[in-house]
Short mmCIF file of C-alpha atoms in Angstrom, two decimals:
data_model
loop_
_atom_site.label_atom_id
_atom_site.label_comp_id
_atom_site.label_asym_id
_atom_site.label_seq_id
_atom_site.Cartn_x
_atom_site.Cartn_y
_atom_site.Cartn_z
CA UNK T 1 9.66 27.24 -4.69
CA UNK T 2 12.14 26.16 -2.33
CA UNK T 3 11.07 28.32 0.56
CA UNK T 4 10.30 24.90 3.45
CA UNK T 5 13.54 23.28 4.78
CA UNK T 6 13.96 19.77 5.95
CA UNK T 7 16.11 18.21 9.00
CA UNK T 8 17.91 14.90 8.80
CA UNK T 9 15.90 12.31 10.59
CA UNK T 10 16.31 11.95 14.08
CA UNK T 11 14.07 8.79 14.62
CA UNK T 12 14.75 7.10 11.51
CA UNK T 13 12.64 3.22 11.58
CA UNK T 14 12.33 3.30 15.45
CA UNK T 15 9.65 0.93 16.46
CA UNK T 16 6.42 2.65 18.85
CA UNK T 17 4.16 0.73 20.59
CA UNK T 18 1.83 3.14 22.09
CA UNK T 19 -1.89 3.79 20.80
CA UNK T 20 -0.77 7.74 20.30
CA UNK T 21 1.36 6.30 17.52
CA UNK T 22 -0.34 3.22 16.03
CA UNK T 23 -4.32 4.14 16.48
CA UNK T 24 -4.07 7.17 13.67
CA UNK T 25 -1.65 5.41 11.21
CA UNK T 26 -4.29 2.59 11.10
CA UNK T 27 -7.40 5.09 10.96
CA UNK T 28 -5.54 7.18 8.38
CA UNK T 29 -4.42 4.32 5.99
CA UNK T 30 -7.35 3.13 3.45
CA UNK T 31 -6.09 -0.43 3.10
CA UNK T 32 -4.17 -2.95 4.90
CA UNK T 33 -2.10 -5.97 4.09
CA UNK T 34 -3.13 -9.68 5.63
CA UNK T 35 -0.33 -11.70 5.40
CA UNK T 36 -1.22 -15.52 6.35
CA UNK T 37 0.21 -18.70 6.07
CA UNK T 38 -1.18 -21.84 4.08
CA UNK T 39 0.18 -24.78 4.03
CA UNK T 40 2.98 -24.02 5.01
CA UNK T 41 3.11 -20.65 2.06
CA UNK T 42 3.17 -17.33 2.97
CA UNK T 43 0.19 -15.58 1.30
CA UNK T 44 -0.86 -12.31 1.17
CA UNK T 45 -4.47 -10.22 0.57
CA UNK T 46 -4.88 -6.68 0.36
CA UNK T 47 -8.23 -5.36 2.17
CA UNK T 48 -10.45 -2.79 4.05
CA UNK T 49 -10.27 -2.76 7.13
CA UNK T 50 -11.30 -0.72 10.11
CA UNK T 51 -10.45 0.12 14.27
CA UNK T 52 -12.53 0.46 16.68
CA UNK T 53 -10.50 0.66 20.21
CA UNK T 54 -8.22 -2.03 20.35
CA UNK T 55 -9.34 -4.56 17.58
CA UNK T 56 -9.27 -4.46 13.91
CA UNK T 57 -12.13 -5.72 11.53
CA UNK T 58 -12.21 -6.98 8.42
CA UNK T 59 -14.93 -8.22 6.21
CA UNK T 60 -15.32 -10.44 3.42
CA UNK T 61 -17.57 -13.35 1.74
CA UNK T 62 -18.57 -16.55 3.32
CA UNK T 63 -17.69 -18.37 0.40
CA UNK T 64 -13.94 -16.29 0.09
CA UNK T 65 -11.19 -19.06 0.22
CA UNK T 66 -9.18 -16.36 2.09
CA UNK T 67 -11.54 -15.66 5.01
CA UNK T 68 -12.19 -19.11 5.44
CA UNK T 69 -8.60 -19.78 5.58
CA UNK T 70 -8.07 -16.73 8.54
CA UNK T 71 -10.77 -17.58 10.34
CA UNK T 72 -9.85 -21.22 11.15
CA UNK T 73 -6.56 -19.45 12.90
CA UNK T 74 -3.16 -19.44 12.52
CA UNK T 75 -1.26 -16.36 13.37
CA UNK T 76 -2.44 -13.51 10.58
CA UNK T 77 0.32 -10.50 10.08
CA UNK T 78 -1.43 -7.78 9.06
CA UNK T 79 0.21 -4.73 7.83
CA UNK T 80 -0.89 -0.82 6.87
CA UNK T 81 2.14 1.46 5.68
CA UNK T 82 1.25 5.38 4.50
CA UNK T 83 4.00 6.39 2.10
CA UNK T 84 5.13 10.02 3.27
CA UNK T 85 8.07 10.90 1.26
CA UNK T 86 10.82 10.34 -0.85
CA UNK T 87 14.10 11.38 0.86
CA UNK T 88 16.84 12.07 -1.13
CA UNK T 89 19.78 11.84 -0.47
CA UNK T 90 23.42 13.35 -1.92
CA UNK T 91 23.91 9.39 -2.44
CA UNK T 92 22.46 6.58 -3.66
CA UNK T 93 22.90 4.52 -0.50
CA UNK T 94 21.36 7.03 1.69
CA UNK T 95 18.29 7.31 -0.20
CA UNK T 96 15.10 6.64 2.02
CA UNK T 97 11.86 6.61 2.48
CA UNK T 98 9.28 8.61 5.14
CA UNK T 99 6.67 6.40 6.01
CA UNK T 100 4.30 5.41 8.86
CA UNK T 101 3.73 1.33 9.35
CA UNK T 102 2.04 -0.56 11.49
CA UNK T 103 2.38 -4.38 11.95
CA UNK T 104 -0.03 -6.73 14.05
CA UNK T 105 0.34 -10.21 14.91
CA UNK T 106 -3.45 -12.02 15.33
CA UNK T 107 -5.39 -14.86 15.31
CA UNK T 108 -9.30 -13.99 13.64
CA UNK T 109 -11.73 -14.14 15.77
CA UNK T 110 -14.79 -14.36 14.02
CA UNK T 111 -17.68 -12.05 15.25
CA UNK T 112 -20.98 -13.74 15.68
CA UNK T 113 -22.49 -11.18 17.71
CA UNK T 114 -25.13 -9.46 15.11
CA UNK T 115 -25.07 -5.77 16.84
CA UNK T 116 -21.03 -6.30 16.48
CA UNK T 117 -20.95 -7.18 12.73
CA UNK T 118 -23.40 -4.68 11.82
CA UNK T 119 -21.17 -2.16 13.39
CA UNK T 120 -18.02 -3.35 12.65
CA UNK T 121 -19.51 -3.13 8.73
CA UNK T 122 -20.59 0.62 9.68
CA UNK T 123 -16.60 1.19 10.88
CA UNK T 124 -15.43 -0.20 7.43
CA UNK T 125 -17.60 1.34 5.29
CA UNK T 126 -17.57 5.27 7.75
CA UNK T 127 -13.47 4.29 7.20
CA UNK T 128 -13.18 4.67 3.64
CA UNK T 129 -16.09 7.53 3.73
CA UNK T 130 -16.96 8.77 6.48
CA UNK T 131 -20.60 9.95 6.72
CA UNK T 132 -21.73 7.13 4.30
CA UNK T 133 -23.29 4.65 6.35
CA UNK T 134 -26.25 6.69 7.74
CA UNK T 135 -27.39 7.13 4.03
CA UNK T 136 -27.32 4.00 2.81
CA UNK T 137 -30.32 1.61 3.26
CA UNK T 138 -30.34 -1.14 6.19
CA UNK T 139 -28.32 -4.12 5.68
CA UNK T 140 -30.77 -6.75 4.64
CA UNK T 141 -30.70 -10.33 6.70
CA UNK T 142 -29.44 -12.14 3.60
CA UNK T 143 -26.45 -10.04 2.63
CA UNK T 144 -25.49 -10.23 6.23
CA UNK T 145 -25.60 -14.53 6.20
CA UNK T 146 -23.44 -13.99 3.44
CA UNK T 147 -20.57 -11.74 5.11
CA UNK T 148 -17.93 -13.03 7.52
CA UNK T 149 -16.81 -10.31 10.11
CA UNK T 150 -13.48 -11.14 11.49
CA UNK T 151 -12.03 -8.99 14.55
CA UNK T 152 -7.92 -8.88 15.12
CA UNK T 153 -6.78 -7.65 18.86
CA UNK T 154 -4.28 -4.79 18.75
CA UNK T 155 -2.12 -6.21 21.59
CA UNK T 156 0.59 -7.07 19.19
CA UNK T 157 0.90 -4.36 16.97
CA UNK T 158 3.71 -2.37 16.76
CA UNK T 159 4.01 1.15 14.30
CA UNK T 160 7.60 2.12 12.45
CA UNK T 161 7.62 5.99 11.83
CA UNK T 162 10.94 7.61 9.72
CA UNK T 163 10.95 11.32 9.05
CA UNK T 164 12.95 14.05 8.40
CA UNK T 165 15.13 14.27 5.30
CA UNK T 166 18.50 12.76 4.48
CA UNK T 167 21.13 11.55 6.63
CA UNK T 168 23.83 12.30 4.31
CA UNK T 169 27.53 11.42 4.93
CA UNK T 170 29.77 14.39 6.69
CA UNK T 171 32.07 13.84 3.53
CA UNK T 172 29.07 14.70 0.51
CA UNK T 173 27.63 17.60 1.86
CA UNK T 174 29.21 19.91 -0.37
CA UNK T 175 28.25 17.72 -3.37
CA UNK T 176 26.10 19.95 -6.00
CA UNK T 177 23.49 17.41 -6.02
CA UNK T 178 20.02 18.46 -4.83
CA UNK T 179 18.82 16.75 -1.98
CA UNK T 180 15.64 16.65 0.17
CA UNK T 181 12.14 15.08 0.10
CA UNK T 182 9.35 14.49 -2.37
CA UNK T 183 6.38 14.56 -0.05
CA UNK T 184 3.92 12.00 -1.27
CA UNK T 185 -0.09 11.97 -0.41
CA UNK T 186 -2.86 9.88 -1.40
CA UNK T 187 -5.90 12.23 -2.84
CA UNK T 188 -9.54 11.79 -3.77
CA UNK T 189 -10.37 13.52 -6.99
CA UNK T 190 -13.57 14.96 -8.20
CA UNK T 191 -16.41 12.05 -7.71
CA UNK T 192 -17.58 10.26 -11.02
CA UNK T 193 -21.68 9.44 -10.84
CA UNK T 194 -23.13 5.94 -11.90
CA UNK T 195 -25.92 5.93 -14.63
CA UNK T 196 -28.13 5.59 -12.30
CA UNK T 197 -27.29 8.74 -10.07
CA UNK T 198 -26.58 11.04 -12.92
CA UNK T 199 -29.43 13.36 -11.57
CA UNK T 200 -28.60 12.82 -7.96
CA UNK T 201 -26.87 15.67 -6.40
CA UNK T 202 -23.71 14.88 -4.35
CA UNK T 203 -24.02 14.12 -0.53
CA UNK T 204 -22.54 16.63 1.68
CA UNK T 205 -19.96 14.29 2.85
CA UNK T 206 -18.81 13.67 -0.62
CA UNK T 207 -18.33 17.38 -1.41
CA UNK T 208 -15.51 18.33 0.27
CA UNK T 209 -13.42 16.17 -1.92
CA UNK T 210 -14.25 17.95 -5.43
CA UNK K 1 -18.88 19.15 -11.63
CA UNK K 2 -20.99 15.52 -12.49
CA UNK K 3 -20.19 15.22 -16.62
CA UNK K 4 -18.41 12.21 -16.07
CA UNK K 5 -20.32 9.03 -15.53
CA UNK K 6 -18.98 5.58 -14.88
CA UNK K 7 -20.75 2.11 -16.30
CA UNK K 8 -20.68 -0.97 -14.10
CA UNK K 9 -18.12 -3.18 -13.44
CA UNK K 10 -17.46 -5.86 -16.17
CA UNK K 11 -14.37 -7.41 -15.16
CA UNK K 12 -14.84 -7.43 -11.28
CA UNK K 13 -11.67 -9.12 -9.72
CA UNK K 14 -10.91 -11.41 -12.53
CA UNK K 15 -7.42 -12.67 -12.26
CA UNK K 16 -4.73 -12.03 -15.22
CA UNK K 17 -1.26 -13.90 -15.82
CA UNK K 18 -0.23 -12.01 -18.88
CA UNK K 19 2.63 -9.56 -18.36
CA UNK K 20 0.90 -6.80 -20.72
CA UNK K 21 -1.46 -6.67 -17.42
CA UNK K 22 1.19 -7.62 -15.11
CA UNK K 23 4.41 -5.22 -16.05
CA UNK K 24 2.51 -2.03 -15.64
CA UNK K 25 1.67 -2.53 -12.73
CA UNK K 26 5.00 -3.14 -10.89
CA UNK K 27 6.02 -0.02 -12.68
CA UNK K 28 3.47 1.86 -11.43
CA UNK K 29 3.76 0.86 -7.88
CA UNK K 30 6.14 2.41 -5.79
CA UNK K 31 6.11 0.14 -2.94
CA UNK K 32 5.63 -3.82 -2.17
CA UNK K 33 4.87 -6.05 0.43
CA UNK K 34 7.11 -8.56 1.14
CA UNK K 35 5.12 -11.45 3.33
CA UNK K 36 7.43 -14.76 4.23
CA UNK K 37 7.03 -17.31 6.96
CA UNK K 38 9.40 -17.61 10.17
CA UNK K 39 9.44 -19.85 11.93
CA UNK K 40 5.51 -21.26 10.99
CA UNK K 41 4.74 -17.37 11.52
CA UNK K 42 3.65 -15.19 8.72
CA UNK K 43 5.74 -11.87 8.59
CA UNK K 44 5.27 -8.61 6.23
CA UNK K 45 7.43 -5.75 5.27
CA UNK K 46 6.95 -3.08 2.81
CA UNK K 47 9.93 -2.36 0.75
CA UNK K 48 10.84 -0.42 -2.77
CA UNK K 49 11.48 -2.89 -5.56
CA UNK K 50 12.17 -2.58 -9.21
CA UNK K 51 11.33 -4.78 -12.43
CA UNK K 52 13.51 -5.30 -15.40
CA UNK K 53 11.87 -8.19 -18.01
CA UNK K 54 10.98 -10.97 -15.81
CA UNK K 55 12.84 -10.12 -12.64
CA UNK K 56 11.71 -8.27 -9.57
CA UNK K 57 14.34 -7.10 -7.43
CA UNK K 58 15.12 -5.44 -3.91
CA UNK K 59 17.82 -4.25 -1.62
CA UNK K 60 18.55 -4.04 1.81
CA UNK K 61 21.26 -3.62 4.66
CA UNK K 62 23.68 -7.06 4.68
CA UNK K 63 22.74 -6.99 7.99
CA UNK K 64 19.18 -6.83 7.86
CA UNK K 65 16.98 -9.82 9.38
CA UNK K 66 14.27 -9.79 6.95
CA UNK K 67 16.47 -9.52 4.20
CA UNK K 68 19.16 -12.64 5.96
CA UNK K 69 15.73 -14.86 6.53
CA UNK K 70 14.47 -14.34 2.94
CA UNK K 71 18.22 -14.81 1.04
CA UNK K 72 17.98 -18.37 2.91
CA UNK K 73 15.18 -19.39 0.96
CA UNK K 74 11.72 -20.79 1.54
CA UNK K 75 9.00 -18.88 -1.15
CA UNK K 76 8.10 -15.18 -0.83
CA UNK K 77 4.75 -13.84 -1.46
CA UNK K 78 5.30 -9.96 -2.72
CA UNK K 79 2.32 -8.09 -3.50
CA UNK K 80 1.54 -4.78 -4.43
CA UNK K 81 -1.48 -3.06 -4.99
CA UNK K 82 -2.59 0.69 -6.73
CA UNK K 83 -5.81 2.03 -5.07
CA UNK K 84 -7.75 3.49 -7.95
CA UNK K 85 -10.76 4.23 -6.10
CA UNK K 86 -13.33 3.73 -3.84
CA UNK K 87 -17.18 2.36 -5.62
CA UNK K 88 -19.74 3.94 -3.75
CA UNK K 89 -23.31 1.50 -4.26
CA UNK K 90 -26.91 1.95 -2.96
CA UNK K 91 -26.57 -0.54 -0.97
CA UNK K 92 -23.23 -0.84 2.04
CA UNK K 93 -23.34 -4.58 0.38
CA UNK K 94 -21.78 -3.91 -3.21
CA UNK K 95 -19.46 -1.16 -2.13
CA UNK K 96 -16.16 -2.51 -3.55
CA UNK K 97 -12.65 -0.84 -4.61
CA UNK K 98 -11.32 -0.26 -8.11
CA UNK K 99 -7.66 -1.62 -7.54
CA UNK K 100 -4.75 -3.28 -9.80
CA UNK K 101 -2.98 -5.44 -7.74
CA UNK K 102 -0.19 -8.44 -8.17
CA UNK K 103 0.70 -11.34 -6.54
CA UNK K 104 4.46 -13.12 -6.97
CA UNK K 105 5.07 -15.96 -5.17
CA UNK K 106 9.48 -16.62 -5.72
CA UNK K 107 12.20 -17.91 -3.64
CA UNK K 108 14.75 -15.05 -3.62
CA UNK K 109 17.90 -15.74 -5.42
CA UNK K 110 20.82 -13.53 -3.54
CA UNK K 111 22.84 -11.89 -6.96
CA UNK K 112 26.21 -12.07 -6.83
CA UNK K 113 26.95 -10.73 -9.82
CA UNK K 114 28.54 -7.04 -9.61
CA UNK K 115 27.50 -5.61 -12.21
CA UNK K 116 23.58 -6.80 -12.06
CA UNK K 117 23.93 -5.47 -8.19
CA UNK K 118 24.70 -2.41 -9.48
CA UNK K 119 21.98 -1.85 -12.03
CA UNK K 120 19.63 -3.57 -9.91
CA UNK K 121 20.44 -0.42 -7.34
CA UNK K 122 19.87 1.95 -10.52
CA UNK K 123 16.78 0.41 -11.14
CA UNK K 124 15.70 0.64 -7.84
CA UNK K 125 16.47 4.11 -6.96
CA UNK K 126 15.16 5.31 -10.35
CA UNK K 127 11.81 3.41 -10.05
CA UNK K 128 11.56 5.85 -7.48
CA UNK K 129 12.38 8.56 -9.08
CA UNK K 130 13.13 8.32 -12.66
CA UNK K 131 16.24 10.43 -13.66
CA UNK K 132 17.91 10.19 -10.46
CA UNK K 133 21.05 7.70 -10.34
CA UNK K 134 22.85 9.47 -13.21
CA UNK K 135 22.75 12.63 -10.88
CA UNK K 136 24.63 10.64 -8.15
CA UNK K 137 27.77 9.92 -7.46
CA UNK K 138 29.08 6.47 -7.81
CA UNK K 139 28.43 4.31 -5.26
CA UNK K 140 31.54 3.15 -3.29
CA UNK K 141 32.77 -0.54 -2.69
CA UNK K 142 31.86 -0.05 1.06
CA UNK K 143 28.47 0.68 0.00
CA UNK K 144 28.32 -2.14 -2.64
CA UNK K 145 29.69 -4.52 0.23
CA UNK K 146 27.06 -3.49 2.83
CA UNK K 147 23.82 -4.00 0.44
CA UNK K 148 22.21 -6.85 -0.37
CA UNK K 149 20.30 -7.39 -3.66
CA UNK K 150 17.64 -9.96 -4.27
CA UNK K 151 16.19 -11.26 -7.44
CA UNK K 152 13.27 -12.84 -7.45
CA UNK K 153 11.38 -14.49 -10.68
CA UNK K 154 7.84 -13.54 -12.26
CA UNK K 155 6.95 -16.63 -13.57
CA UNK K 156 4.48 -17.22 -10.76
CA UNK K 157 2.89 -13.79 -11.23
CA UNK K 158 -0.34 -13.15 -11.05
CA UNK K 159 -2.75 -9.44 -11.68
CA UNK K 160 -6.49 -9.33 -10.29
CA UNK K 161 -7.84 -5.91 -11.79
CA UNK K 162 -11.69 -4.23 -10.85
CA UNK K 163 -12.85 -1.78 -12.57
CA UNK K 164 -15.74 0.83 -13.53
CA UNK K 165 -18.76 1.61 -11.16
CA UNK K 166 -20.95 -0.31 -9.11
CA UNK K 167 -22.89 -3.60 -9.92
CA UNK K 168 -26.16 -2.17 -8.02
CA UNK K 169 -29.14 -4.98 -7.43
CA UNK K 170 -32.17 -4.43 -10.06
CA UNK K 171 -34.32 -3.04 -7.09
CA UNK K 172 -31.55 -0.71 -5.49
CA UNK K 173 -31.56 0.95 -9.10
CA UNK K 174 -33.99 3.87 -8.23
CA UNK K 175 -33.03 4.55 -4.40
CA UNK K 176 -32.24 8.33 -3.99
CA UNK K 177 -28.71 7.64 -2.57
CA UNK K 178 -25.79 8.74 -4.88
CA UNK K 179 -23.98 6.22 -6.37
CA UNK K 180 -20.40 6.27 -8.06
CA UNK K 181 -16.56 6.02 -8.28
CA UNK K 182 -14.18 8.33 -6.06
CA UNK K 183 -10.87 8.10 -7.76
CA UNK K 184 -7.89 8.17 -5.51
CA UNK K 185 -4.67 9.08 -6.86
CA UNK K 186 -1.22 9.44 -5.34
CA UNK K 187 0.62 12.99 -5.99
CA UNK K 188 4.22 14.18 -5.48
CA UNK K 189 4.08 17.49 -4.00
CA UNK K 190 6.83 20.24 -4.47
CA UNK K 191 10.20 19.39 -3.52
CA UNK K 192 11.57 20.99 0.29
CA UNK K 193 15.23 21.28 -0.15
CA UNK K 194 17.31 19.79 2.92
CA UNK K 195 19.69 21.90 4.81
CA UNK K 196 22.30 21.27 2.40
CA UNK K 197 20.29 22.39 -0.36
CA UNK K 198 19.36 25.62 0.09
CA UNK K 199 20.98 27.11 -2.62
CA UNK K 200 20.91 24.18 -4.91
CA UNK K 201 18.45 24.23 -7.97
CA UNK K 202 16.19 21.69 -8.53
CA UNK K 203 17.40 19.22 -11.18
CA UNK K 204 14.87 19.23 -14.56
CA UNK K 205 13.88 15.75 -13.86
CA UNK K 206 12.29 16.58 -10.45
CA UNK K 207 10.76 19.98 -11.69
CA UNK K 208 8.34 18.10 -13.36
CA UNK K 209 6.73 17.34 -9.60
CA UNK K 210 5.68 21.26 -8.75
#
């Protein structure tokens, strides 16, 4: 089974700053991490998110103690990581980890533009399955007074990439201990229906994951 | 491929503080966020970790500047959180995520203590990848000196768990869009061997992974 080869990294945790590296880590990652600070606490909330050019949304309730926190400002730190690999290494200390990260540094801004929530809540929802939007019926006018849209600008983000396998010392090579990398992946397995969709046949955007 | 069928969600984001909820899910998570405040700013990093009893621990490079701001105190908030899958509703409104996630909020306490260093580093590495520190060699006093290892308690701990399918509105019930659970799952995929591995076997405990 051992028929791929891996390279020691060459670009272990250098930090990228350019859209061709941090645009598809965040459209590629399902969740992201907003870190926040209250009263003086750091805090943290995972969510859904989504990217549309340079901004990030999230949504949430009006009523959420979380989004009304981020949306009266204060710097947010939100954070995405995609877990590639495990790299192993000949030793302990050289163990690592492949991964793609991104890090931004925003204040909310809190979208009151209807067209812009509504498709901001399209992004979200197209971001964790694409195709869904279109065949779902029309956000009513109550459930949108009930949903804060919050935008984040990308000018402070910054991505950390490591791959490659291990960077073992000169002196272990010859150990007899395997070394290399466990790729990892996040998968979608065979949908499960509801009670009430038991006779509904599965969308064509859903059936590429069985 | 529809036999399965999911009911709705019954226990929708409620929180938990037992560690029969708690435990399993720091063991099942290979990666958490560690969120902090410098400076009045919130920062983030995601970092391995491993839990033995009551105790959450991590490592890092002596050197390191997260890991020198968070050994100087002021509270961490570590998180993790295992994507089970996405709930697909009738309506874009009462999509939602089945997740498991935790919440810690600890001041790190740097150990000093040799021999808890060194297991915590076990723990760590195995958590990981479970068989794989008695395969090493030992780790050096260099090494030992270079690392730092934090502790940090889980007596402010805290699990929010959802569940199950989607909590559709009464009149949504009979719309002809499909409704239901995607499970997501993360997989290990076979082994690639690095350079100095070619002709090394794969030990049992990673065979497990093809």
């Amino acid at each position: 089974m051992q028929t791929a080869r891996t390279t020691p990294s060459r670009s272990a945790k250098r930090a990228h700053y350019d859209a061709e590296t941090i645009h598809p880590i965040l459209d590629e990652a399902l969740f992201c991490t907003v870190s926040y600070v209250l009263e003086g606490q750091p805090m943290a909330i995972p969510t859904a998110f989504a990217r549309k050019g340079d901004k990030l949304y999230i949504h949430g309730s009006v009523g959420s103690h979380f989004i009304r926190t981020i949306e009266q400002g204060g710097t947010a730190c939100i954070s995405v990581m995609l877990a590639d690999g495990l790299v192993l290494a000949k030793s302990a200390f050289h163990h690592s980890v492949n991964y793609r990260s991104v890090v931004i540094f925003a204040q909310a801004e809190k979208v009151m533009d209807e067209a812009e929530r509504m498709e901001a809540l399209a992004l979200i929802t197209d971001h964790l399955i694409p195709g869904r939007w279109d065949d779902l019926r029309p956000t009513t006018d109550s459930e949108m007074r009930r949903t804060t849209v919050l935008a984040f600008s990308l000018a402070e983000a910054s991505a950390k990439v490591r791959m490659g396998g291990p960077n073992d010392d000169p002196e272990d090579e010859d150990l007899p201990t395997w070394a290399g990398v466990i790729p990892l992946q996040t998968v979608r397995l065979a949908p499960v229906s509801a009670e009430n969709s038991m006779e509904t046949p599965l969308p064509d955007y859903l059936s590429g994951d069985l």
